[in-house]
Amino acid sequence: DGLTTEGILGLDFLELHRCTVDMGNRTLLCTNAGLTVQLSSEEQQYGVRQCAVYVEETIRVPPSCEMEIMAVSSATADGGSWLLEPITTTRLPIQAARALVTPANGRVPVRIMNVRTEAMTVFKGTKLACLETFNSSQVCSIEETSNP
């Protein structure tokens, strides 16, 4: 009881202790040990939520062009500050910029750039980025001052 340490359990452990993972109820039942462990998500542990960001409408981006588009999130992400992290594992010629954003009505502003020398079409529903909750109190603001 009261186990709060994160860990990764291997198949050998799960088999040895006849464990069953029930993601619907977020529990791990270890039959041989007579133990049921409540699993918590990253959101429950740290208050972090994530969701995907998709192109809202099919767009054509001119070569070497930077522009801001509106995208939609896969979950309700309205209000507050969210960190937009670009998807880097895809082969998209379009790159999204990392930014702090404030989604509204399920829509997210995303700055993109076509890094190719020819125009590219990005189709509706293409996954561009992920949103992650962000504690804006951790942001340091630097104001520009001029030297006399």
Backbone as a ProteinNet text record, in pm:
[ID]
protein_1_A
[PRIMARY]
DGLTTEGILGLDFLELHRCTVDMGNRTLLCTNAGLTVQLSSEEQQYGVRQCAVYVEETIRVPPSCEMEIMAVSSATADGGSWLLEPITTTRLPIQAARALVTPANGRVPVRIMNVRTEAMTVFKGTKLACLETFNSSQVCSIEETSNP
[TERTIARY]
82.8	0	86.3	38.5	109.6	229.4	238	348.9	339.4	443.5	440.3	559.6	642.9	760.2	723.4	774.8	751.2	840.9	797	879.7	825.8	908.4	870.1	879.2	770.9	766.9	784.5	876.4	900.5	802.5	796.1	708.3	741.3	871.6	909.8	846.1	845.1	782.1	631.5	569.9	424.8	381	458.1	426.7	447.5	558.2	591.3	483.3	432.2	333.2	190	173.4	41.6	-35.9	24.9	-33.6	-125.8	-229.7	-323.9	-333.3	-314.6	-327.3	-467.2	-543.4	-678.7	-678.2	-659.1	-649.7	-784.3	-894	-1026.3	-1045.6	-996.6	-1007	-875.8	-772.8	-638.8	-585	-586.8	-534.3	-440.3	-352.1	-262.4	-292.7	-340.4	-375.4	-265.8	-197.8	-94.1	-152.3	-201.7	-273.6	-188.2	-64.3	21	51.8	58.9	90.3	-36	-152.3	-277.6	-280	-229	-209.9	-279.6	-350.6	-408.5	-349.2	-289.6	-225.4	-304.9	-340.3	-408.1	-304.1	-321.8	-229	-273.3	-177.3	-212	-150.5	-213.2	-162.3	-69.1	2	89.2	7.1	-115.8	-203.3	-237.8	-270.2	-303.7	-182.3	-63.8	56.1	108.6	116.2	184	94.4	-31	-120.6	-92.7	-23.6	12.4	-90.4	-137.6	-226.6	-163.8	-186.7	-135.8	-245.7	-237.6	-329.3	-264.1	-312.2	-256.7	-318.9	-245.1	-291	-289.4	-403.9	-422	-455.2	-412.9	-446	-598.3	-652.7	-797.9	-854.9	-786.8	-830.7	-708.7	-729.7	-620.7	-565.2	-432.5	-367.8	-252.3	-223.4	-107.5	-9.9	111.3	212.6	318.7	337.5	438.2	578.8	672.5	808.8	876.5	952.7	1028.6	942.7	818.4	723.7	691	678.9	638.4	500.4	411	276.8	213.8	109.8	35.8	-96.6	-128.9	-255.1	-331.4	-457.7	-536	-545.5	-525.5	-534.8	-636	-670.1	-764.9	-695.9	-738.3	-679.2	-768.5	-706.4	-779	-860.2	-839.2	-913.4	-939.6	-1028	-1057.1	-932.8	-882.2	-760.5	-780.9	-900.9	-930	-873.9	-830.1	-784.7	-649.8	-586.3	-457	-345.7	-226.5	-109	-78.3	-52.6	-15.5	113.1	199.4	322.4	294	313.2	295.7	431.2	439.2	563.1	544.9	629.9	616.1	641.8	578.3	603.6	730.8	831.9	959.7	985.9	901.1	926	862.9	787.3	722.9	814.7	781	859.3	795.3	720	653.6	756.4	738.1	825.4	785.8	676.9	628.2	673.5	733.2	778.9	694.7	649.6	576.1	675.3	649.5	737.4	689.5	782.6	749	703.7	596.1	542.8	453.3	433.8	331.4	205.7	95.4	-29.4	-143.5	-249.6	-371.9	-485.3	-519.2	-626.6	-761.3	-847.3	-982.6	-1078.8	-1188.5	-1290.9	-1233.4	-1134.7	-1074.8	-979.4	-952.1	-863.1	-730.7	-624.3	-489.1	-413.1	-353.2	-268.4	-134.5	-91.2	35.8	114.2	239.1	326.6	400.7	390.1	453	545.2	634.2	723.4	742.9	732.9	764.5	913.7	987	1132.8	1181.5	1086.9	1121.6	1123.8	1177	1183.5	1063.5	968	844.2	725.4	613.9	492.9	450.1	396.5	354	209.2	135.5	-1.1	-3.3	-66.9	-83.8	-233.3	-268.1	-408.4	-475.2	-602.5	-684.4	-664.5	-645.2	-628.2	-484.3	-388.7	-247.5	-204.2	-141.3	-93.4	34.6	31.1	145.3	223.3	150.6	214.1	135.4	188.7	119.9	112.2	5.6	-8.8	14.4	81.3	104.2	74	3.8	-26.5	103.4	94.5	214.3	179.6	261.1	239.3	305.1	223.6	278.2	347.6	327	396.7	545.7	584.9	725.9	798.3	725.5	784.6	840.8	963.4	1027.9	1007.1	960.3	937.7	1052.1	1108.5	1216.6	1165.4	1169.6	1124.8	1243.3	1223	1331.1	1343.5	1464.5	1488.2	1594.4	1587	1687.3	1793.4	1915.2	2026.2	2028.9	2045.7	2050.4	2174.5
-120.4	0	125.4	228.3	354.7	355.7	260.2	253.8	371.3	454.6	571.5	577.3	475.1	474.1	429.6	502.4	463.9	347.2	264.5	152.8	88	5	-73	-219	-291.2	-432.6	-513.4	-608.4	-693	-808.4	-871.2	-985.7	-1099.5	-1117.9	-1224.8	-1202.9	-1081.1	-1048.5	-1070.7	-1018.8	-1030.6	-1177	-1259.2	-1402.2	-1472.5	-1447.3	-1511.1	-1486.6	-1364.8	-1327.7	-1333.9	-1390.7	-1405.7	-1274.3	-1171.2	-1036.6	-1014.1	-937.5	-895.6	-744	-680	-535.1	-503.7	-427.5	-387.6	-237	-195	-52.3	17.3	-56.2	2.9	54.1	-22.6	17.1	72.3	76.6	126	53.4	-80.9	-162	-269.3	-314.3	-425.9	-528.5	-646.2	-752.3	-857.9	-881	-983.4	-1098.5	-1201.1	-1311.7	-1385.3	-1421.6	-1497.1	-1420.7	-1289.4	-1208.1	-1160.2	-1184.6	-1136.2	-984.9	-918.4	-773.3	-706.9	-598.5	-515.5	-376	-326	-195.1	-101.1	16.3	118.2	191.5	191.4	260.2	404.5	493.4	634.1	679.3	777.4	831.5	947.4	990.5	1106.9	1228.9	1236	1348.2	1344.6	1227	1215.8	1245.1	1199	1217.5	1360.3	1415.5	1543	1654.5	1624.3	1725.7	1753.8	1662	1681.2	1613.2	1685.9	1629.2	1650.2	1556.1	1568.1	1536.5	1597.4	1563.1	1599.8	1537.7	1559.5	1682.3	1739.7	1856.7	1820.5	1842.2	1804	1925.5	1920	2025	2031.5	2152.7	2171.7	2161	2219.9	2218.4	2192.7	2125.9	2102.4	2237.4	2248.6	2374.8	2348.1	2445.7	2440.1	2546.4	2502.4	2592.6	2618	2743.6	2776.7	2735.5	2720.9	2680.1	2780.8	2727.9	2809.7	2916.7	2885.5	2981.7	2946.5	3049.8	3034.5	3097.9	3030.8	3084.3	3030.4	3097.9	3051	2993.9	2874.7	2811	2778.5	2746.4	2699.2	2547.9	2482.5	2337.3	2302	2174.8	2129.5	2028.1	2025.9	1931.2	1808.7	1695.9	1570	1561.6	1654.1	1657.5	1802.9	1825.3	1961.5	2020.1	2125.8	2189.2	2339.2	2380.2	2522.7	2588.6	2710.3	2792	2750.6	2844.2	2817.8	2808.3	2795.4	2785	2638.8	2609	2475.1	2485.8	2385.3	2380.2	2298.8	2359.7	2291.8	2235.5	2103.1	2034.6	1974.3	2009.8	1954.9	1804.9	1737.5	1595.6	1589.2	1523.6	1519.4	1384	1286	1151.9	1127.5	1223.8	1204.5	1254	1217.5	1261.4	1381.6	1457.4	1574.2	1679.5	1739.8	1849.6	1978.7	1973.4	2089.1	2074.4	2178	2177	2274.3	2228.9	2316.2	2370.8	2489.9	2553.3	2522.4	2501.5	2486.1	2623.1	2623	2750.7	2730	2836.5	2839.1	2892	2820.5	2860.6	2857.4	2928.3	2926.9	2885.4	2756	2708.8	2770.2	2783.7	2834.7	2760.4	2714	2641.7	2522.4	2453.8	2335.5	2365.3	2493.3	2534.2	2585.2	2558.7	2590.5	2660.7	2777.1	2839.7	2766	2737.8	2667.3	2739.3	2774.2	2834.9	2722.3	2718.7	2612.4	2672.1	2587	2629.1	2512.8	2544.2	2447.5	2457.4	2351.8	2355.1	2310.5	2281.3	2236.2	2352.7	2325.3	2427.6	2420.8	2330.6	2325.1	2335.1	2381.4	2394.2	2257.2	2252.3	2127.1	2138.3	2029.2	2023.5	1943.9	2000	1930.7	1905.3	1779.9	1741.9	1750.6	1781	1786.3	1656.7	1671.3	1554.6	1511	1577	1543	1584.6	1492.9	1522.9	1604.9	1725.3	1816.7	1826.1	1814.6	1843.5	1778.9	1794.3	1752.1	1872.2	1877.9	1979.8	1914.4	1985.4	1937.4	2051.6	2021	2127	2187	2311.5	2385.5	2482.6	2485.4	2576.3	2709.8	2808.5	2936.8	3013.5	2974.3	3042.3	3010.1	2908.1	2871.3	2952.1	3039.1	3114.8	3245.7	3272.5	3397.8	3495.2	3612.6	3712.8	3814.3	3842.2	3939	4057	4172.8	4292.3	4363.2	4411.1	4480.2	4622.9	4663.7	4801.4	4861.1	4988.8	5053.9	5118.1	5114.5	5176.2	5326.2	5409.1	5554.3	5595.7
0	0	0	-64.9	-66.9	-159.3	-252.1	-346.3	-442.9	-446.5	-533.5	-628.6	-628.9	-714	-854.9	-953.9	-1092.3	-1127.5	-1218.9	-1260.2	-1385.3	-1443	-1560.4	-1519.8	-1540.7	-1507.2	-1634.7	-1630.2	-1746.2	-1753.2	-1869.3	-1887.7	-1792.6	-1762.5	-1669.9	-1532.4	-1482.6	-1354.1	-1361.5	-1469.3	-1484	-1492.3	-1563.4	-1572.8	-1439.7	-1374.6	-1247.1	-1141.9	-1137.4	-1035.8	-1088.1	-1210.2	-1273.4	-1268.9	-1325.1	-1321.5	-1440.4	-1414.5	-1517.6	-1513.4	-1628.5	-1637.7	-1690.9	-1614.1	-1653.8	-1675.6	-1800.9	-1830.4	-1815.3	-1831.8	-1813.5	-1671.5	-1575.7	-1434	-1380.6	-1467.1	-1431.1	-1309	-1314.8	-1204.4	-1257.3	-1169.7	-1194.9	-1086.7	-1125.5	-1031.3	-1037.7	-925.6	-915.6	-834.2	-904.3	-842	-738.7	-772.9	-680.5	-552.6	-561.2	-442.9	-373.1	-433.4	-374.9	-363.5	-466.4	-461.5	-579.9	-552.4	-657.5	-643.3	-751.2	-750.4	-840.1	-786.6	-866.3	-949.6	-1079.9	-1169.3	-1185.6	-1194.7	-1216	-1346.7	-1405.8	-1531.1	-1500.3	-1603.3	-1588.8	-1547.3	-1601.1	-1565.5	-1417	-1364.5	-1223.2	-1135.4	-1177.3	-1096.4	-1101.4	-1221.1	-1238	-1290.2	-1318.6	-1373.3	-1519.7	-1588.4	-1728.8	-1817.4	-1916.3	-2016.4	-2152.5	-2240.9	-2376.9	-2476.1	-2591.7	-2700.1	-2833	-2938.3	-3071.6	-3136.8	-3232	-3307.4	-3455.8	-3521.9	-3661.8	-3747	-3874.9	-3970.7	-3984.3	-3973.7	-3976.8	-4119	-4215.4	-4355.4	-4443.1	-4555.1	-4650.2	-4695.8	-4693.5	-4732.4	-4828.2	-4910.4	-4998.9	-4950.2	-4921.3	-4866.5	-4973.5	-5011.5	-5112.7	-5068	-5162.6	-5126.9	-5033.8	-4938.8	-4842.9	-4777	-4751.9	-4695.6	-4551.1	-4469.3	-4330.3	-4315.9	-4242.8	-4225.2	-4097.5	-4052.3	-3936.1	-3984	-3934	-3969.2	-3840.9	-3855.6	-3741.8	-3752	-3640.4	-3632.8	-3524.6	-3515.5	-3413.9	-3323.6	-3196.6	-3102.4	-3088.3	-3050	-3038.3	-2910.4	-2818.8	-2692.9	-2658.1	-2565.4	-2523.7	-2458.7	-2515.2	-2464.3	-2455.2	-2419.4	-2415.8	-2290.1	-2308.4	-2196.6	-2143.1	-2077.6	-2016.5	-2119.1	-2069	-2155.6	-2183.4	-2308.6	-2352.5	-2432.1	-2420.3	-2498.9	-2624.1	-2740	-2867.6	-2908.1	-2917.4	-2955	-3093.3	-3189.4	-3324.7	-3328	-3422.2	-3446.6	-3530.4	-3480.2	-3552.1	-3615.9	-3589.4	-3641.3	-3777	-3826.5	-3956.7	-4068.4	-4188.3	-4304.7	-4371.7	-4296.5	-4353.2	-4394.5	-4510.9	-4550.8	-4479.2	-4406.4	-4331.9	-4187.7	-4133.4	-3994.9	-3912.9	-3796.9	-3705	-3603.2	-3554.6	-3456.2	-3314.4	-3224.4	-3082.7	-3032.8	-2955.5	-2907.5	-2786.9	-2711.1	-2607	-2673	-2658.6	-2722.4	-2621.9	-2654.8	-2576.2	-2668.9	-2670.7	-2758	-2719.2	-2817.1	-2793.7	-2884.7	-2828.4	-2904.6	-2979.9	-2918.2	-2980.1	-3093.3	-3118.1	-3227.2	-3169.9	-3244	-3198.9	-3310.7	-3283.2	-3385.6	-3394.1	-3517.2	-3537.6	-3645.9	-3617.2	-3717.4	-3786.5	-3920.3	-3998.3	-4103.4	-4156	-4263.9	-4360	-4487.6	-4591.8	-4616.6	-4585.4	-4597.7	-4735.5	-4823.8	-4959	-5058.1	-5176.3	-5281.3	-5375.2	-5346.6	-5423.9	-5329.3	-5382.5	-5301.3	-5250.5	-5128	-5067	-5021.3	-5034.2	-4986.8	-4857.1	-4755.8	-4628.4	-4613.8	-4601.7	-4604.5	-4467.4	-4472	-4351	-4272.3	-4141.3	-4055.5	-4035.4	-4104	-4084.9	-3944.1	-3872.8	-3737.3	-3746.9	-3687.9	-3693.3	-3563.1	-3450.3	-3321.6	-3208.5	-3089.6	-2967.3	-2874.3	-2797.5	-2694.7	-2559.4	-2472.6	-2336.5	-2241.2	-2133.2	-2037.3	-1987.4	-1952.2	-1915.6	-1804.2	-1702.9	-1591.1	-1625.2	-1662.8	-1707.8	-1595.1	-1470.4	-1360.5	-1362.9	-1442.3	-1453.5	-1561.3	-1631.3	-1741	-1689.3	-1727.5	-1691.8	-1806.3	-1776.4	-1878	-1875.6	-1990.5	-2000.8	-2079.7	-2016.9	-2085.3	-2145.5	-2265.4	-2336.7	-2284.2	-2255.1	-2212.4	-2303.4	-2322.7	-2407	-2318.3	-2366	-2293.5	-2326.1	-2224.5	-2252.1	-2328.1
[MASK]
++++++++++++++++++++++++++++++++++++++++++++++++++++++++++++++++++++++++++++++++++++++++++++++++++++++++++++++++++++++++++++++++++++++++++++++++++++

